[in-house]
Amino acid sequence: MTATFDFKGFAKDLKKQAEQVMPEDIASEHKKEFLDRIYDFTYIAGEAFSNDDTIEDADTARALTQVISEWTFHKYVDLLRSDIPKMYHESILQKVAYVAFEMGKESEFSRLTQDQMLTLVEFQTRKAYEKACQKLLENGQISQEAFDKAMNLSNVDEYSTDKLCHNVKIVKNKKSTLPFTLTALVVGLLAVGLNIFYKDAPSLVIVNTFMVMFLSMFVGIYVGAQIFGK
C-alpha cells in the first residue's frame, strides 16, 4: 500500500512558506533560484515518499517530505552565503537530501519517535553536508578558507524551534493488542474451569504448566510491545 498524497500541491505550499521566512539577503539576491530549488527538491521527495510501499500513510509521507524540504532550505542558505561556487551547490544539496530521505525511511522502519527521527536526520544531514564540502576541498575544487566558512555557517541554528521541522506531526498507527488480550483471558478462564471441574485429573499438572508458560509469554510480549512499540 502506497501513501499517496498531493505532493505537487504540498511542494507549492512549502515554496510559499519558504518565501515568507527566507532571509532578506537571500531574498534580495537569489529569490527565484532559491524558491525554485526548494520546490524541486520538495516535489521530488514528495513523489518518492508518496510512491514508497514502506510508508504507511499520507501523513507520514507528507511529514518526511517537509523535513527534507526544510533541511534543503537551511543548507541552501548556508551554501549561498558561503564562498563555495554555485556549480557545486546542486550536488551538495542532492547528497544532503538523499541522506535525509534514507534516514526518514529508516526512522519509519525502526518505528522511531518523532524526536528521535528529527535528531537522526539532523545529525546525518549535517554530516553529509560536511562530507560533501570536504570532498571538494580534497579535490582542490575549493580552498581551505571556503571550506572553513561553509562549516561555520548554520542557518538552522538561527531559527527558533517553531520555524524548524519540529512542528511536524507524525501519527504512528499503533496495532491493537485487544485480540491477544482476549486470547489470554480465554486461556486463563479455561485454566480456572479445568481446575474446578477436573481437579483430580492426572494430566492437569501438564495442562497447568502449559497455561502458565502461555500466560507468561503473553505478559512478556505485551510489556515489550508497550515499551518498545511506542
mmCIF file of C-alpha atoms in Angstrom:
data_model
loop_
_atom_site.group_PDB
_atom_site.id
_atom_site.type_symbol
_atom_site.label_atom_id
_atom_site.label_comp_id
_atom_site.label_asym_id
_atom_site.label_seq_id
_atom_site.Cartn_x
_atom_site.Cartn_y
_atom_site.Cartn_z
ATOM 1 C CA MET A 1 0.000 0.000 0.000
ATOM 2 C CA THR A 2 1.451 3.343 -1.054
ATOM 3 C CA ALA A 3 0.931 6.532 0.952
ATOM 4 C CA THR A 4 -0.253 8.689 -1.940
ATOM 5 C CA PHE A 5 -0.779 12.395 -1.292
ATOM 6 C CA ASP A 6 -0.841 15.605 -3.334
ATOM 7 C CA PHE A 7 2.916 16.163 -3.330
ATOM 8 C CA LYS A 8 2.700 18.723 -6.120
ATOM 9 C CA GLY A 9 0.314 20.914 -4.142
ATOM 10 C CA PHE A 10 2.348 20.328 -0.994
ATOM 11 C CA ALA A 11 5.523 21.469 -2.767
ATOM 12 C CA LYS A 12 3.749 24.653 -3.830
ATOM 13 C CA ASP A 13 2.582 25.292 -0.255
ATOM 14 C CA LEU A 14 6.070 24.841 1.193
ATOM 15 C CA LYS A 15 7.501 27.075 -1.507
ATOM 16 C CA LYS A 16 5.111 29.823 -0.368
ATOM 17 C CA GLN A 17 6.095 29.258 3.258
ATOM 18 C CA ALA A 18 9.776 29.427 2.316
ATOM 19 C CA GLU A 19 9.186 32.755 0.595
ATOM 20 C CA GLN A 20 7.709 34.181 3.801
ATOM 21 C CA VAL A 21 10.614 33.172 6.055
ATOM 22 C CA MET A 22 13.643 33.287 3.749
ATOM 23 C CA PRO A 23 16.423 35.608 4.965
ATOM 24 C CA GLU A 24 16.480 39.106 3.488
ATOM 25 C CA ASP A 25 19.952 38.755 1.987
ATOM 26 C CA ILE A 26 18.894 35.596 0.164
ATOM 27 C CA ALA A 27 15.605 37.123 -0.981
ATOM 28 C CA SER A 28 17.300 40.209 -2.393
ATOM 29 C CA GLU A 29 19.914 38.343 -4.424
ATOM 30 C CA HIS A 30 18.717 34.792 -5.061
ATOM 31 C CA LYS A 31 14.942 34.723 -4.569
ATOM 32 C CA LYS A 32 13.806 32.981 -7.759
ATOM 33 C CA GLU A 33 16.536 30.355 -7.956
ATOM 34 C CA PHE A 34 16.211 29.712 -4.219
ATOM 35 C CA LEU A 35 12.448 29.155 -4.281
ATOM 36 C CA ASP A 36 12.577 27.129 -7.484
ATOM 37 C CA ARG A 37 15.126 24.773 -5.968
ATOM 38 C CA ILE A 38 13.112 24.403 -2.766
ATOM 39 C CA TYR A 39 10.095 23.487 -4.883
ATOM 40 C CA ASP A 40 12.050 20.988 -6.990
ATOM 41 C CA PHE A 41 13.567 19.169 -4.023
ATOM 42 C CA THR A 42 10.243 19.096 -2.172
ATOM 43 C CA TYR A 43 8.439 17.794 -5.252
ATOM 44 C CA ILE A 44 10.986 15.022 -5.833
ATOM 45 C CA ALA A 45 10.967 13.962 -2.169
ATOM 46 C CA GLY A 46 7.172 14.055 -2.024
ATOM 47 C CA GLU A 47 6.828 11.949 -5.149
ATOM 48 C CA ALA A 48 9.320 9.394 -3.819
ATOM 49 C CA PHE A 49 7.644 9.083 -0.410
ATOM 50 C CA SER A 50 4.190 9.057 -1.975
ATOM 51 C CA ASN A 51 5.069 6.025 -4.094
ATOM 52 C CA ASP A 52 7.081 4.193 -1.444
ATOM 53 C CA ASP A 53 5.453 0.967 -0.248
ATOM 54 C CA THR A 54 7.231 1.146 3.116
ATOM 55 C CA ILE A 55 5.493 4.402 4.106
ATOM 56 C CA GLU A 56 2.181 3.504 5.718
ATOM 57 C CA ASP A 57 0.113 6.665 5.351
ATOM 58 C CA ALA A 58 -0.087 10.038 3.640
ATOM 59 C CA ASP A 59 0.524 11.994 6.864
ATOM 60 C CA THR A 60 3.872 10.296 7.377
ATOM 61 C CA ALA A 61 4.859 10.806 3.731
ATOM 62 C CA ARG A 62 3.919 14.478 3.989
ATOM 63 C CA ALA A 63 5.835 14.968 7.250
ATOM 64 C CA LEU A 64 9.005 13.307 5.971
ATOM 65 C CA THR A 65 8.795 15.373 2.795
ATOM 66 C CA GLN A 66 8.592 18.533 4.898
ATOM 67 C CA VAL A 67 11.685 17.530 6.854
ATOM 68 C CA ILE A 68 13.692 17.190 3.629
ATOM 69 C CA SER A 69 12.278 20.453 2.296
ATOM 70 C CA GLU A 70 13.275 22.383 5.403
ATOM 71 C CA TRP A 71 16.787 20.942 5.570
ATOM 72 C CA THR A 72 17.195 21.825 1.898
ATOM 73 C CA PHE A 73 16.089 25.353 2.818
ATOM 74 C CA HIS A 74 18.659 25.751 5.591
ATOM 75 C CA LYS A 75 21.635 24.159 3.849
ATOM 76 C CA TYR A 76 20.928 26.081 0.644
ATOM 77 C CA VAL A 77 21.024 29.314 2.639
ATOM 78 C CA ASP A 78 24.393 28.237 4.031
ATOM 79 C CA LEU A 79 25.706 27.479 0.552
ATOM 80 C CA LEU A 80 24.573 30.802 -0.893
ATOM 81 C CA ARG A 81 26.265 32.635 1.971
ATOM 82 C CA SER A 82 29.460 30.642 1.598
ATOM 83 C CA ASP A 83 32.256 31.034 -0.908
ATOM 84 C CA ILE A 84 31.569 27.652 -2.478
ATOM 85 C CA PRO A 85 30.951 28.162 -6.229
ATOM 86 C CA LYS A 86 27.350 27.794 -7.387
ATOM 87 C CA MET A 87 28.286 24.978 -9.757
ATOM 88 C CA TYR A 88 28.680 22.702 -6.708
ATOM 89 C CA HIS A 89 25.502 23.665 -4.870
ATOM 90 C CA GLU A 90 23.222 21.221 -6.655
ATOM 91 C CA SER A 91 25.387 18.172 -5.985
ATOM 92 C CA ILE A 92 25.822 19.074 -2.310
ATOM 93 C CA LEU A 93 22.086 19.559 -1.832
ATOM 94 C CA GLN A 94 21.387 16.269 -3.588
ATOM 95 C CA LYS A 95 23.682 14.443 -1.178
ATOM 96 C CA VAL A 96 22.031 16.122 1.807
ATOM 97 C CA ALA A 97 18.523 15.370 0.527
ATOM 98 C CA TYR A 98 19.403 11.755 -0.240
ATOM 99 C CA VAL A 99 20.722 11.166 3.276
ATOM 100 C CA ALA A 100 17.663 12.864 4.799
ATOM 101 C CA PHE A 101 15.423 10.677 2.628
ATOM 102 C CA GLU A 102 17.157 7.463 3.683
ATOM 103 C CA MET A 103 17.162 8.450 7.350
ATOM 104 C CA GLY A 104 13.475 9.294 7.153
ATOM 105 C CA LYS A 105 12.720 5.851 5.760
ATOM 106 C CA GLU A 106 14.980 4.197 8.329
ATOM 107 C CA SER A 107 13.212 6.078 11.129
ATOM 108 C CA GLU A 108 9.840 4.883 9.897
ATOM 109 C CA PHE A 109 11.056 1.300 9.504
ATOM 110 C CA SER A 110 12.561 1.326 13.007
ATOM 111 C CA ARG A 111 9.427 2.949 14.469
ATOM 112 C CA LEU A 112 11.396 5.820 15.970
ATOM 113 C CA THR A 113 9.579 8.603 17.757
ATOM 114 C CA GLN A 114 9.286 11.988 16.087
ATOM 115 C CA ASP A 115 12.045 13.480 18.245
ATOM 116 C CA GLN A 116 14.328 10.523 17.557
ATOM 117 C CA MET A 117 13.694 10.855 13.832
ATOM 118 C CA LEU A 118 14.444 14.577 13.812
ATOM 119 C CA THR A 119 17.638 14.054 15.800
ATOM 120 C CA LEU A 120 18.802 11.291 13.472
ATOM 121 C CA VAL A 121 18.043 13.294 10.329
ATOM 122 C CA GLU A 122 19.761 16.394 11.716
ATOM 123 C CA PHE A 123 22.914 14.516 12.676
ATOM 124 C CA GLN A 124 23.208 12.688 9.368
ATOM 125 C CA THR A 125 22.375 15.680 7.136
ATOM 126 C CA ARG A 126 24.968 17.839 8.886
ATOM 127 C CA LYS A 127 27.455 15.019 8.446
ATOM 128 C CA ALA A 128 26.556 14.606 4.751
ATOM 129 C CA TYR A 129 26.925 18.348 4.165
ATOM 130 C CA GLU A 130 30.357 18.420 5.782
ATOM 131 C CA LYS A 131 31.462 15.312 3.902
ATOM 132 C CA ALA A 132 30.373 16.779 0.546
ATOM 133 C CA CYS A 133 32.279 20.002 1.218
ATOM 134 C CA GLN A 134 35.287 18.052 2.472
ATOM 135 C CA LYS A 135 35.341 16.138 -0.815
ATOM 136 C CA LEU A 136 35.517 19.404 -2.758
ATOM 137 C CA LEU A 137 38.395 20.533 -0.566
ATOM 138 C CA GLU A 138 40.316 17.295 -1.067
ATOM 139 C CA ASN A 139 39.846 17.547 -4.837
ATOM 140 C CA GLY A 140 41.199 21.090 -4.850
ATOM 141 C CA GLN A 141 37.855 22.493 -6.025
ATOM 142 C CA ILE A 142 37.522 24.872 -3.075
ATOM 143 C CA SER A 143 40.028 26.496 -0.740
ATOM 144 C CA GLN A 144 40.526 25.780 2.945
ATOM 145 C CA GLU A 145 39.098 29.227 3.690
ATOM 146 C CA ALA A 146 35.937 28.465 1.700
ATOM 147 C CA PHE A 147 35.562 25.147 3.496
ATOM 148 C CA ASP A 148 36.011 26.705 6.933
ATOM 149 C CA LYS A 149 33.467 29.404 6.159
ATOM 150 C CA ALA A 150 30.942 26.835 4.957
ATOM 151 C CA MET A 151 31.396 24.831 8.153
ATOM 152 C CA ASN A 152 30.893 27.897 10.344
ATOM 153 C CA LEU A 153 27.603 28.817 8.692
ATOM 154 C CA SER A 154 24.446 27.266 10.131
ATOM 155 C CA ASN A 155 21.191 28.944 9.218
ATOM 156 C CA VAL A 156 19.219 26.265 11.036
ATOM 157 C CA ASP A 157 20.680 27.414 14.366
ATOM 158 C CA GLU A 158 19.472 30.965 13.754
ATOM 159 C CA TYR A 159 15.843 29.883 13.675
ATOM 160 C CA SER A 160 13.651 29.274 16.685
ATOM 161 C CA THR A 161 12.152 25.802 17.013
ATOM 162 C CA ASP A 162 8.718 26.956 15.823
ATOM 163 C CA LYS A 163 10.264 27.693 12.415
ATOM 164 C CA LEU A 164 12.004 24.359 12.097
ATOM 165 C CA CYS A 165 10.742 20.935 11.254
ATOM 166 C CA HIS A 166 9.921 20.331 14.932
ATOM 167 C CA ASN A 167 6.350 21.364 14.146
ATOM 168 C CA VAL A 168 5.980 18.246 12.011
ATOM 169 C CA LYS A 169 3.480 15.806 13.431
ATOM 170 C CA ILE A 170 3.759 12.145 12.522
ATOM 171 C CA VAL A 171 0.937 9.933 13.725
ATOM 172 C CA LYS A 172 2.088 6.394 14.228
ATOM 173 C CA ASN A 173 -0.501 3.707 13.665
ATOM 174 C CA LYS A 174 -0.475 1.529 16.771
ATOM 175 C CA LYS A 175 -1.500 -2.085 16.409
ATOM 176 C CA SER A 176 -4.232 -3.113 18.808
ATOM 177 C CA THR A 177 -3.375 -5.680 21.474
ATOM 178 C CA LEU A 178 -7.069 -6.470 22.057
ATOM 179 C CA PRO A 179 -7.062 -9.825 20.167
ATOM 180 C CA PHE A 180 -4.082 -11.042 22.206
ATOM 181 C CA THR A 181 -5.638 -9.833 25.444
ATOM 182 C CA LEU A 182 -8.898 -11.666 24.699
ATOM 183 C CA THR A 183 -6.981 -14.838 23.856
ATOM 184 C CA ALA A 184 -5.099 -14.669 27.147
ATOM 185 C CA LEU A 185 -8.364 -14.076 29.007
ATOM 186 C CA VAL A 186 -9.998 -17.123 27.397
ATOM 187 C CA VAL A 187 -6.979 -19.288 28.191
ATOM 188 C CA GLY A 188 -6.993 -18.064 31.783
ATOM 189 C CA LEU A 189 -10.718 -18.803 32.212
ATOM 190 C CA LEU A 190 -10.239 -22.225 30.643
ATOM 191 C CA ALA A 191 -7.473 -22.987 33.125
ATOM 192 C CA VAL A 192 -9.691 -21.978 36.042
ATOM 193 C CA GLY A 193 -12.557 -24.122 34.737
ATOM 194 C CA LEU A 194 -10.378 -27.192 34.294
ATOM 195 C CA ASN A 195 -9.006 -26.832 37.819
ATOM 196 C CA ILE A 196 -12.524 -26.585 39.235
ATOM 197 C CA PHE A 197 -14.148 -29.472 37.365
ATOM 198 C CA TYR A 198 -11.149 -31.779 36.866
ATOM 199 C CA LYS A 199 -9.041 -31.025 39.916
ATOM 200 C CA ASP A 200 -8.110 -34.688 40.432
ATOM 201 C CA ALA A 201 -7.180 -35.417 36.807
ATOM 202 C CA PRO A 202 -3.527 -36.620 36.474
ATOM 203 C CA SER A 203 -2.982 -34.676 33.258
ATOM 204 C CA LEU A 204 -3.962 -31.404 34.929
ATOM 205 C CA VAL A 205 -0.367 -30.800 36.003
ATOM 206 C CA ILE A 206 0.729 -30.768 32.360
ATOM 207 C CA VAL A 207 -2.177 -28.523 31.389
ATOM 208 C CA ASN A 208 -1.422 -26.056 34.187
ATOM 209 C CA THR A 209 2.242 -25.962 33.223
ATOM 210 C CA PHE A 210 1.293 -25.151 29.630
ATOM 211 C CA MET A 211 -1.146 -22.460 30.772
ATOM 212 C CA VAL A 212 1.458 -20.795 32.986
ATOM 213 C CA MET A 213 4.003 -20.812 30.154
ATOM 214 C CA PHE A 214 1.484 -19.349 27.708
ATOM 215 C CA LEU A 215 0.359 -16.580 30.052
ATOM 216 C CA SER A 216 3.974 -15.757 30.952
ATOM 217 C CA MET A 217 4.813 -15.417 27.260
ATOM 218 C CA PHE A 218 1.807 -13.169 26.744
ATOM 219 C CA VAL A 219 2.788 -10.893 29.632
ATOM 220 C CA GLY A 220 6.328 -10.622 28.260
ATOM 221 C CA ILE A 221 5.150 -9.829 24.727
ATOM 222 C CA TYR A 222 2.551 -7.333 25.963
ATOM 223 C CA VAL A 223 5.010 -5.473 28.186
ATOM 224 C CA GLY A 224 7.599 -5.445 25.413
ATOM 225 C CA ALA A 225 5.080 -4.048 22.936
ATOM 226 C CA GLN A 226 4.102 -1.284 25.334
ATOM 227 C CA ILE A 227 7.711 -0.267 25.983
ATOM 228 C CA PHE A 228 9.329 -0.686 22.570
ATOM 229 C CA GLY A 229 6.335 -0.355 20.266
ATOM 230 C CA LYS A 230 5.662 3.319 21.009
#
